[in-house]
Amino acid sequence: MDAVQAIVLVGGEGTRLRPLTYRTPKPMVPIVGVPFLVRTMERLHEAGILDVVFAAGYMPQQITDYFGDGSQFGMRITYAIEETPLGTAGALKNVAEHIRGPFFVFNGDILTSLDLRAMMRYHEEKGGVGTLHLIEVEDPSPFGCVVNDAEGAISAFIEKPPAGTAPCNDINAGTYLLEREVLDAIPPGRPVSIERETFPQLIASGKRLYAYRTRDYWIDLGRPEQYLAAHRDVLSGAMPLIVEPGLTGDGAAAIDRNAIVEPVHVDAGVVIDPTATVGPNAVLGRGCRVGAKAIVRGSVLWDDVEIGSGALVEESILASGVRVGAGAKIGAGSVIGHGVRIKNGAQIEPSSRIGGQTAGASE
Ligand code: GDD
Ligand code: MG
């Protein structure tokens, strides 16, 4: 199965991550300084899957600018841009001409340590038309619930079951390995959901879909709380990725350790006043500046963010170019969009969302 291709679904609007996604499409949202989609590409590369189709639609330019034809990643990337969203199966049908044999499908917003080669072996052993990666969660209601038996045969797929009604705790983890014939089951020319239409139909028509259940690290980055949780997990080492625990990053050498409560990751050009307190669990992008006696903890700052003296930022996400005035307080769970200026002494309520499509607002 060495010629397996991959389709990455990156067409969603990322509504639950607004205002971040007004200016940055979800796959380009940084995880510890690197666009999140790069992590998926690294896993594909590791597994020898080098022929990849991006099914995009929302703000595709930033994706194409960054990844180009894929050659700098040692891969070949083809783009299919949807003028109107075709849904998660319609997007696959739309790129059918590029697909020659079995292919992986990735939801573009998943961070996981799933071993793709092992999943390919399992798929071959089982011999179904598709294999779905499943993860067990406490509450399946925000996900697709997938009923499967001891042999892994899938008997039902229930997308977003109302709370308390899910028949099991195994959920669709957003990675599929499908035989090409699955594309024949998708009607052309209209939006189709693979979760609500295609999978249930395949099951009803007696086609065999198998569950590949693992206990890998797994997180859907679609919501701010999960985005912050993913960073905590990367910094603590729970997600086996890139950074070592401690004070890390290209900017680490220039930082006065008295200001740091580990783990903290700082990119190049970060300046932290020695009397500030940064961390635990803080990620500061390129060129961020933190003033005297300011406190930044449990937060992710994208590039070029400035925190004024005596300001407090807790459990929040600040997009690039945000300015937090002296003495201002950003309540936990807030998300501040690109270029927003928070006035000196402002008190931002917990869980605030500030910044619109035309970012740069003042508060
Ligand atoms: N190209 C394209 N076109 N991509 C799309 C479209 C579309 O019309 N709609 C959604 N996508 C992409 C999104 O960008 C995302 O990468 C992926 O498809 C899944 O969409 P989400 O909007 O993130 O769905 P979800 O998180 O509510 O649910 C899905 O993921 C869960 C796991 O995280 C479902 O697949 C669930 O069954 C699953 O449990
Ligand atoms: Mg999602």
GROMACS .gro file of C-alpha atoms and ligand atoms in nm:
model
  403
    1MET     CA    1   0.000   0.000   0.000
    2ASP     CA    2   0.293   0.238  -0.050
    3ALA     CA    3   0.110   0.468  -0.290
    4VAL     CA    4  -0.148   0.576  -0.034
    5GLN     CA    5  -0.252   0.938  -0.086
    6ALA     CA    6  -0.406   1.180   0.161
    7ILE     CA    7  -0.681   1.440   0.154
    8VAL     CA    8  -0.675   1.701   0.428
    9LEU     CA    9  -1.004   1.880   0.496
   10VAL     CA   10  -0.919   2.241   0.562
   11GLY     CA   11  -1.227   2.419   0.434
   12GLY     CA   12  -1.406   2.492   0.761
   13GLU     CA   13  -1.454   2.849   0.873
   14GLY     CA   14  -1.331   2.784   1.225
   15THR     CA   15  -1.627   2.973   1.374
   16ARG     CA   16  -1.563   2.844   1.725
   17LEU     CA   17  -1.214   2.999   1.719
   18ARG     CA   18  -1.329   3.348   1.627
   19PRO     CA   19  -1.198   3.614   1.640
   20LEU     CA   20  -0.866   3.434   1.573
   21THR     CA   21  -1.001   3.285   1.251
   22TYR     CA   22  -1.119   3.615   1.105
   23ARG     CA   23  -0.765   3.671   0.987
   24THR     CA   24  -0.603   3.328   1.018
   25PRO     CA   25  -0.766   3.014   0.880
   26LYS     CA   26  -0.782   2.736   1.139
   27PRO     CA   27  -0.508   2.518   0.984
   28MET     CA   28  -0.267   2.812   1.000
   29VAL     CA   29  -0.332   2.884   1.367
   30PRO     CA   30   0.006   2.834   1.537
   31ILE     CA   31   0.084   2.556   1.782
   32VAL     CA   32   0.398   2.661   1.966
   33GLY     CA   33   0.490   2.897   1.685
   34VAL     CA   34   0.429   2.667   1.388
   35PRO     CA   35   0.109   2.654   1.182
   36PHE     CA   36  -0.084   2.369   1.314
   37LEU     CA   37  -0.123   2.198   0.974
   38VAL     CA   38   0.256   2.152   0.963
   39ARG     CA   39   0.220   1.898   1.246
   40THR     CA   40  -0.015   1.691   1.034
   41MET     CA   41   0.221   1.715   0.738
   42GLU     CA   42   0.511   1.597   0.956
   43ARG     CA   43   0.315   1.286   1.051
   44LEU     CA   44   0.230   1.219   0.688
   45HIS     CA   45   0.592   1.260   0.588
   46GLU     CA   46   0.706   1.023   0.863
   47ALA     CA   47   0.463   0.762   0.730
   48GLY     CA   48   0.591   0.805   0.375
   49ILE     CA   49   0.267   0.963   0.252
   50LEU     CA   50   0.394   1.234   0.023
   51ASP     CA   51   0.106   1.294  -0.219
   52VAL     CA   52  -0.144   1.520  -0.046
   53VAL     CA   53  -0.457   1.706  -0.157
   54PHE     CA   54  -0.578   2.004   0.045
   55ALA     CA   55  -0.953   2.052   0.020
   56ALA     CA   56  -0.976   2.420   0.111
   57GLY     CA   57  -1.227   2.700   0.079
   58TYR     CA   58  -1.206   2.949   0.363
   59MET     CA   59  -0.905   3.188   0.328
   60PRO     CA   60  -0.707   2.947   0.110
   61GLN     CA   61  -0.444   3.204   0.016
   62GLN     CA   62  -0.257   3.182   0.346
   63ILE     CA   63  -0.245   2.805   0.311
   64THR     CA   64  -0.123   2.805  -0.049
   65ASP     CA   65   0.133   3.080   0.026
   66TYR     CA   66   0.280   2.881   0.312
   67PHE     CA   67   0.281   2.529   0.168
   68GLY     CA   68   0.317   2.603  -0.203
   69ASP     CA   69   0.357   2.289  -0.412
   70GLY     CA   70   0.494   2.106  -0.107
   71SER     CA   71   0.844   2.057  -0.248
   72GLN     CA   72   1.012   2.232   0.046
   73PHE     CA   73   0.850   1.969   0.270
   74GLY     CA   74   0.954   1.690   0.035
   75MET     CA   75   0.590   1.637  -0.060
   76ARG     CA   76   0.353   1.702  -0.345
   77ILE     CA   77   0.053   1.918  -0.257
   78THR     CA   78  -0.249   1.970  -0.482
   79TYR     CA   79  -0.518   2.224  -0.391
   80ALA     CA   80  -0.891   2.209  -0.451
   81ILE     CA   81  -1.059   2.535  -0.355
   82GLU     CA   82  -1.436   2.516  -0.297
   83GLU     CA   83  -1.627   2.829  -0.389
   84THR     CA   84  -1.907   2.727  -0.156
   85PRO     CA   85  -1.844   2.462   0.113
   86LEU     CA   86  -1.915   2.112  -0.018
   87GLY     CA   87  -1.927   1.941   0.318
   88THR     CA   88  -1.686   1.678   0.445
   89ALA     CA   89  -1.781   1.415   0.181
   90GLY     CA   90  -1.858   1.659  -0.101
   91ALA     CA   91  -1.502   1.787  -0.059
   92LEU     CA   92  -1.371   1.434  -0.123
   93LYS     CA   93  -1.592   1.382  -0.427
   94ASN     CA   94  -1.464   1.713  -0.558
   95VAL     CA   95  -1.105   1.581  -0.568
   96ALA     CA   96  -1.188   1.226  -0.684
   97GLU     CA   97  -0.995   1.273  -1.010
   98HIS     CA   98  -0.671   1.304  -0.810
   99ILE     CA   99  -0.724   0.983  -0.614
  100ARG     CA  100  -0.591   0.656  -0.756
  101GLY     CA  101  -0.631   0.403  -0.477
  102PRO     CA  102  -0.675   0.381  -0.099
  103PHE     CA  103  -0.645   0.721   0.063
  104PHE     CA  104  -0.630   0.881   0.405
  105VAL     CA  105  -0.869   1.160   0.502
  106PHE     CA  106  -0.776   1.400   0.781
  107ASN     CA  107  -0.993   1.649   0.958
  108GLY     CA  108  -0.765   1.950   0.946
  109ASP     CA  109  -0.801   2.046   1.311
  110ILE     CA  110  -0.672   1.740   1.495
  111LEU     CA  111  -0.349   1.714   1.691
  112THR     CA  112  -0.263   1.350   1.760
  113SER     CA  113   0.022   1.105   1.792
  114LEU     CA  114  -0.160   0.838   1.583
  115ASP     CA  115   0.078   0.604   1.398
  116LEU     CA  116  -0.040   0.603   1.037
  117ARG     CA  117   0.168   0.304   0.930
  118ALA     CA  118   0.011   0.091   1.203
  119MET     CA  119  -0.333   0.206   1.087
  120MET     CA  120  -0.247   0.105   0.728
  121ARG     CA  121  -0.149  -0.244   0.844
  122TYR     CA  122  -0.473  -0.277   1.039
  123HIS     CA  123  -0.679  -0.163   0.739
  124GLU     CA  124  -0.515  -0.425   0.517
  125GLU     CA  125  -0.576  -0.698   0.775
  126LYS     CA  126  -0.943  -0.609   0.811
  127GLY     CA  127  -1.011  -0.561   0.443
  128GLY     CA  128  -1.312  -0.330   0.477
  129VAL     CA  129  -1.397  -0.035   0.253
  130GLY     CA  130  -1.284   0.197   0.529
  131THR     CA  131  -1.109   0.218   0.865
  132LEU     CA  132  -1.189   0.496   1.109
  133HIS     CA  133  -0.958   0.605   1.389
  134LEU     CA  134  -1.154   0.614   1.716
  135ILE     CA  135  -1.076   0.758   2.056
  136GLU     CA  136  -1.265   0.705   2.378
  137VAL     CA  137  -1.399   1.018   2.548
  138GLU     CA  138  -1.620   1.087   2.848
  139ASP     CA  139  -1.876   1.293   2.660
  140PRO     CA  140  -1.930   1.199   2.295
  141SER     CA  141  -2.198   1.465   2.233
  142PRO     CA  142  -1.970   1.720   2.056
  143PHE     CA  143  -1.837   1.444   1.826
  144GLY     CA  144  -1.941   1.157   1.602
  145CYS     CA  145  -2.028   0.853   1.814
  146VAL     CA  146  -1.922   0.526   1.648
  147VAL     CA  147  -2.072   0.194   1.762
  148ASN     CA  148  -1.839  -0.101   1.702
  149ASP     CA  149  -1.807  -0.463   1.818
  150ALA     CA  150  -1.522  -0.672   1.954
  151GLU     CA  151  -1.390  -0.739   1.602
  152GLY     CA  152  -1.398  -0.367   1.528
  153ALA     CA  153  -1.692  -0.386   1.285
  154ILE     CA  154  -1.884  -0.057   1.287
  155SER     CA  155  -2.264  -0.085   1.311
  156ALA     CA  156  -2.371   0.277   1.362
  157PHE     CA  157  -2.240   0.631   1.321
  158ILE     CA  158  -2.427   0.901   1.511
  159GLU     CA  159  -2.299   1.255   1.456
  160LYS     CA  160  -2.335   1.490   1.755
  161PRO     CA  161  -2.570   1.273   1.963
  162PRO     CA  162  -2.776   1.479   2.209
  163ALA     CA  163  -2.608   1.479   2.552
  164GLY     CA  164  -2.681   1.161   2.746
  165THR     CA  165  -2.809   0.962   2.446
  166ALA     CA  166  -2.483   0.827   2.299
  167PRO     CA  167  -2.479   0.444   2.297
  168CYS     CA  168  -2.100   0.429   2.355
  169ASN     CA  169  -1.798   0.646   2.429
  170ASP     CA  170  -1.597   0.576   2.115
  171ILE     CA  171  -1.583   0.878   1.888
  172ASN     CA  172  -1.470   0.948   1.537
  173ALA     CA  173  -1.121   1.092   1.580
  174GLY     CA  174  -1.115   1.246   1.233
  175THR     CA  175  -0.867   1.020   1.049
  176TYR     CA  176  -1.002   0.771   0.794
  177LEU     CA  177  -0.836   0.529   0.556
  178LEU     CA  178  -1.078   0.462   0.271
  179GLU     CA  179  -1.086   0.250  -0.040
  180ARG     CA  180  -1.144   0.441  -0.359
  181GLU     CA  181  -1.491   0.291  -0.404
  182VAL     CA  182  -1.617   0.502  -0.113
  183LEU     CA  183  -1.601   0.797  -0.352
  184ASP     CA  184  -1.862   0.624  -0.570
  185ALA     CA  185  -2.107   0.636  -0.279
  186ILE     CA  186  -2.093   1.017  -0.262
  187PRO     CA  187  -2.340   1.202  -0.486
  188PRO     CA  188  -2.179   1.477  -0.695
  189GLY     CA  189  -2.276   1.840  -0.728
  190ARG     CA  190  -2.412   1.917  -0.382
  191PRO     CA  191  -2.286   1.947  -0.025
  192VAL     CA  192  -2.260   1.608   0.144
  193SER     CA  193  -2.156   1.531   0.502
  194ILE     CA  194  -1.948   1.216   0.543
  195GLU     CA  195  -2.057   1.192   0.906
  196ARG     CA  196  -2.430   1.242   0.858
  197GLU     CA  197  -2.478   1.084   0.517
  198THR     CA  198  -2.197   0.876   0.371
  199PHE     CA  199  -2.091   0.667   0.671
  200PRO     CA  200  -2.451   0.584   0.777
  201GLN     CA  201  -2.536   0.492   0.415
  202LEU     CA  202  -2.231   0.269   0.374
  203ILE     CA  203  -2.325   0.086   0.695
  204ALA     CA  204  -2.689   0.052   0.586
  205SER     CA  205  -2.586  -0.093   0.251
  206GLY     CA  206  -2.378  -0.362   0.422
  207LYS     CA  207  -2.031  -0.223   0.338
  208ARG     CA  208  -1.774  -0.302   0.601
  209LEU     CA  209  -1.624  -0.016   0.801
  210TYR     CA  210  -1.379  -0.093   1.080
  211ALA     CA  211  -1.286   0.084   1.398
  212TYR     CA  212  -0.920   0.144   1.474
  213ARG     CA  213  -0.928   0.226   1.844
  214THR     CA  214  -0.615   0.366   2.003
  215ARG     CA  215  -0.516   0.546   2.319
  216ASP     CA  216  -0.304   0.804   2.142
  217TYR     CA  217  -0.277   1.164   2.243
  218TRP     CA  218  -0.565   1.331   2.061
  219ILE     CA  219  -0.727   1.674   2.063
  220ASP     CA  220  -0.961   1.866   1.833
  221LEU     CA  221  -0.831   2.221   1.829
  222GLY     CA  222  -1.161   2.373   1.726
  223ARG     CA  223  -1.233   2.558   2.051
  224PRO     CA  224  -1.026   2.804   2.256
  225GLU     CA  225  -1.019   2.585   2.570
  226GLN     CA  226  -0.884   2.297   2.364
  227TYR     CA  227  -0.629   2.519   2.195
  228LEU     CA  228  -0.494   2.621   2.536
  229ALA     CA  229  -0.511   2.261   2.658
  230ALA     CA  230  -0.308   2.149   2.356
  231HIS     CA  231  -0.036   2.400   2.443
  232ARG     CA  232  -0.026   2.285   2.805
  233ASP     CA  233   0.008   1.928   2.681
  234VAL     CA  234   0.287   2.016   2.441
  235LEU     CA  235   0.477   2.208   2.710
  236SER     CA  236   0.436   1.931   2.968
  237GLY     CA  237   0.539   1.661   2.722
  238ALA     CA  238   0.198   1.487   2.738
  239MET     CA  239   0.174   1.544   2.363
  240PRO     CA  240   0.498   1.396   2.230
  241LEU     CA  241   0.604   1.687   2.012
  242ILE     CA  242   0.887   1.929   1.949
  243VAL     CA  243   0.953   2.092   2.283
  244GLU     CA  244   1.138   1.973   2.591
  245PRO     CA  245   0.997   2.079   2.927
  246GLY     CA  246   1.157   2.391   3.077
  247LEU     CA  247   1.233   2.724   2.912
  248THR     CA  248   1.256   2.658   2.540
  249GLY     CA  249   1.250   2.830   2.205
  250ASP     CA  250   1.481   3.042   1.989
  251GLY     CA  251   1.446   3.338   2.224
  252ALA     CA  252   1.523   3.147   2.545
  253ALA     CA  253   1.891   3.240   2.577
  254ALA     CA  254   1.813   3.612   2.605
  255ILE     CA  255   1.557   3.575   2.886
  256ASP     CA  256   1.626   3.646   3.255
  257ARG     CA  257   1.522   3.324   3.428
  258ASN     CA  258   1.403   3.513   3.735
  259ALA     CA  259   1.102   3.616   3.528
  260ILE     CA  260   1.015   3.261   3.426
  261VAL     CA  261   0.798   2.996   3.590
  262GLU     CA  262   0.851   2.685   3.372
  263PRO     CA  263   0.734   2.552   3.135
  264VAL     CA  264   0.757   2.847   2.899
  265HIS     CA  265   0.832   2.869   2.527
  266VAL     CA  266   0.965   3.194   2.376
  267ASP     CA  267   1.036   3.260   2.012
  268ALA     CA  268   1.311   3.476   1.868
  269GLY     CA  269   1.324   3.840   1.969
  270VAL     CA  270   1.109   3.810   2.282
  271VAL     CA  271   1.189   4.067   2.553
  272ILE     CA  272   1.070   4.008   2.910
  273ASP     CA  273   1.137   4.256   3.189
  274PRO     CA  274   1.327   4.081   3.473
  275THR     CA  275   1.057   4.192   3.719
  276ALA     CA  276   0.773   4.035   3.515
  277THR     CA  277   0.639   3.684   3.580
  278VAL     CA  278   0.585   3.467   3.272
  279GLY     CA  279   0.449   3.113   3.310
  280PRO     CA  280   0.373   2.850   3.393
  281ASN     CA  281   0.238   2.737   3.057
  282ALA     CA  282   0.304   3.046   2.852
  283VAL     CA  283   0.395   3.055   2.484
  284LEU     CA  284   0.526   3.383   2.341
  285GLY     CA  285   0.564   3.428   1.965
  286ARG     CA  286   0.829   3.620   1.777
  287GLY     CA  287   0.901   3.969   1.903
  288CYS     CA  288   0.662   3.969   2.202
  289ARG     CA  289   0.741   4.216   2.480
  290VAL     CA  290   0.638   4.194   2.846
  291GLY     CA  291   0.678   4.500   3.068
  292ALA     CA  292   0.783   4.545   3.430
  293LYS     CA  293   0.584   4.350   3.689
  294ALA     CA  294   0.341   4.222   3.429
  295ILE     CA  295   0.209   3.867   3.474
  296VAL     CA  296   0.140   3.626   3.186
  297ARG     CA  297   0.034   3.273   3.270
  298GLY     CA  298  -0.148   2.985   3.103
  299SER     CA  299  -0.166   3.191   2.784
  300VAL     CA  300  -0.062   3.184   2.421
  301LEU     CA  301   0.062   3.506   2.263
  302TRP     CA  302   0.110   3.502   1.886
  303ASP     CA  303   0.373   3.726   1.723
  304ASP     CA  304   0.451   4.084   1.816
  305VAL     CA  305   0.222   4.108   2.121
  306GLU     CA  306   0.301   4.376   2.379
  307ILE     CA  307   0.202   4.349   2.746
  308GLY     CA  308   0.227   4.677   2.936
  309SER     CA  309   0.380   4.709   3.280
  310GLY     CA  310   0.174   4.568   3.563
  311ALA     CA  311  -0.079   4.406   3.327
  312LEU     CA  312  -0.223   4.061   3.401
  313VAL     CA  313  -0.298   3.803   3.129
  314GLU     CA  314  -0.439   3.468   3.238
  315GLU     CA  315  -0.553   3.159   3.044
  316SER     CA  316  -0.609   3.362   2.729
  317ILE     CA  317  -0.516   3.370   2.362
  318LEU     CA  318  -0.383   3.694   2.212
  319ALA     CA  319  -0.346   3.709   1.833
  320SER     CA  320  -0.062   3.889   1.656
  321GLY     CA  321  -0.012   4.257   1.717
  322VAL     CA  322  -0.229   4.283   2.029
  323ARG     CA  323  -0.133   4.561   2.274
  324VAL     CA  324  -0.234   4.530   2.637
  325GLY     CA  325  -0.203   4.861   2.817
  326ALA     CA  326  -0.030   4.914   3.151
  327GLY     CA  327  -0.222   4.773   3.444
  328ALA     CA  328  -0.491   4.616   3.228
  329LYS     CA  329  -0.634   4.279   3.328
  330ILE     CA  330  -0.741   4.012   3.079
  331GLY     CA  331  -0.982   3.769   3.246
  332ALA     CA  332  -0.931   3.394   3.204
  333GLY     CA  333  -1.068   3.229   2.892
  334SER     CA  334  -1.052   3.541   2.675
  335VAL     CA  335  -0.964   3.547   2.307
  336ILE     CA  336  -0.832   3.874   2.165
  337GLY     CA  337  -0.816   3.916   1.787
  338HIS     CA  338  -0.542   4.053   1.565
  339GLY     CA  339  -0.415   4.403   1.641
  340VAL     CA  340  -0.663   4.482   1.920
  341ARG     CA  341  -0.551   4.750   2.165
  342ILE     CA  342  -0.656   4.710   2.527
  343LYS     CA  343  -0.643   5.044   2.709
  344ASN     CA  344  -0.435   5.110   3.018
  345GLY     CA  345  -0.613   4.981   3.326
  346ALA     CA  346  -0.896   4.812   3.132
  347GLN     CA  347  -1.061   4.517   3.307
  348ILE     CA  348  -1.157   4.254   3.052
  349GLU     CA  349  -1.420   4.011   3.178
  350PRO     CA  350  -1.335   3.640   3.179
  351SER     CA  351  -1.422   3.453   2.856
  352SER     CA  352  -1.440   3.774   2.649
  353ARG     CA  353  -1.412   3.766   2.269
  354ILE     CA  354  -1.270   4.092   2.140
  355GLY     CA  355  -1.194   4.181   1.780
  356GLY     CA  356  -1.404   4.157   1.467
  357GLN     CA  357  -1.352   4.099   1.098
  358THR     CA  358  -1.193   4.441   1.077
  359ALA     CA  359  -0.952   4.386   1.363
  360GLY     CA  360  -0.760   4.664   1.528
  361ALA     CA  361  -1.044   4.776   1.754
  362SER     CA  362  -0.975   4.946   2.084
  363GLU     CA  363  -1.114   4.841   2.416
  364GDD     N1  364  -1.305   2.129   0.232
  364GDD     C1  365  -1.398   2.136   0.326
  364GDD     N2  366  -1.526   2.167   0.291
  364GDD     N3  367  -1.363   2.111   0.455
  364GDD     C2  368  -1.459   2.118   0.548
  364GDD     C3  369  -1.592   2.152   0.519
  364GDD     C4  370  -1.627   2.177   0.382
  364GDD     O1  371  -1.740   2.208   0.346
  364GDD     N4  372  -1.663   2.150   0.635
  364GDD     C5  373  -1.576   2.118   0.733
  364GDD     N5  374  -1.453   2.099   0.681
  364GDD     C6  375  -1.332   2.059   0.753
  364GDD     C7  376  -1.296   2.148   0.870
  364GDD     O2  377  -1.202   2.247   0.828
  364GDD     C8  378  -1.230   2.051   0.967
  364GDD     O3  379  -1.093   2.034   0.939
  364GDD     C9  380  -1.299   1.918   0.937
  364GDD     O4  381  -1.359   1.932   0.808
  364GDD    C10  382  -1.407   1.881   1.040
  364GDD     O5  383  -1.498   1.988   1.053
  364GDD     P1  384  -1.532   2.051   1.196
  364GDD     O6  385  -1.624   2.164   1.172
  364GDD     O7  386  -1.410   2.074   1.274
  364GDD     O8  387  -1.619   1.932   1.256
  364GDD     P2  388  -1.638   1.890   1.409
  364GDD     O9  389  -1.512   1.910   1.486
  364GDD    O10  390  -1.760   1.957   1.461
  364GDD    O11  391  -1.669   1.733   1.395
  364GDD    C11  392  -1.587   1.649   1.319
  364GDD    O12  393  -1.469   1.616   1.388
  364GDD    C12  394  -1.490   1.537   1.507
  364GDD    C13  395  -1.352   1.509   1.565
  364GDD    O13  396  -1.285   1.624   1.595
  364GDD    C14  397  -1.666   1.522   1.281
  364GDD    O14  398  -1.588   1.450   1.188
  364GDD    C15  399  -1.693   1.436   1.406
  364GDD    O15  400  -1.753   1.314   1.367
  364GDD    C16  401  -1.563   1.407   1.477
  364GDD    O16  402  -1.588   1.334   1.598
  365MG      MG  403  -1.332   2.000   1.453
   0.00000   0.00000   0.00000
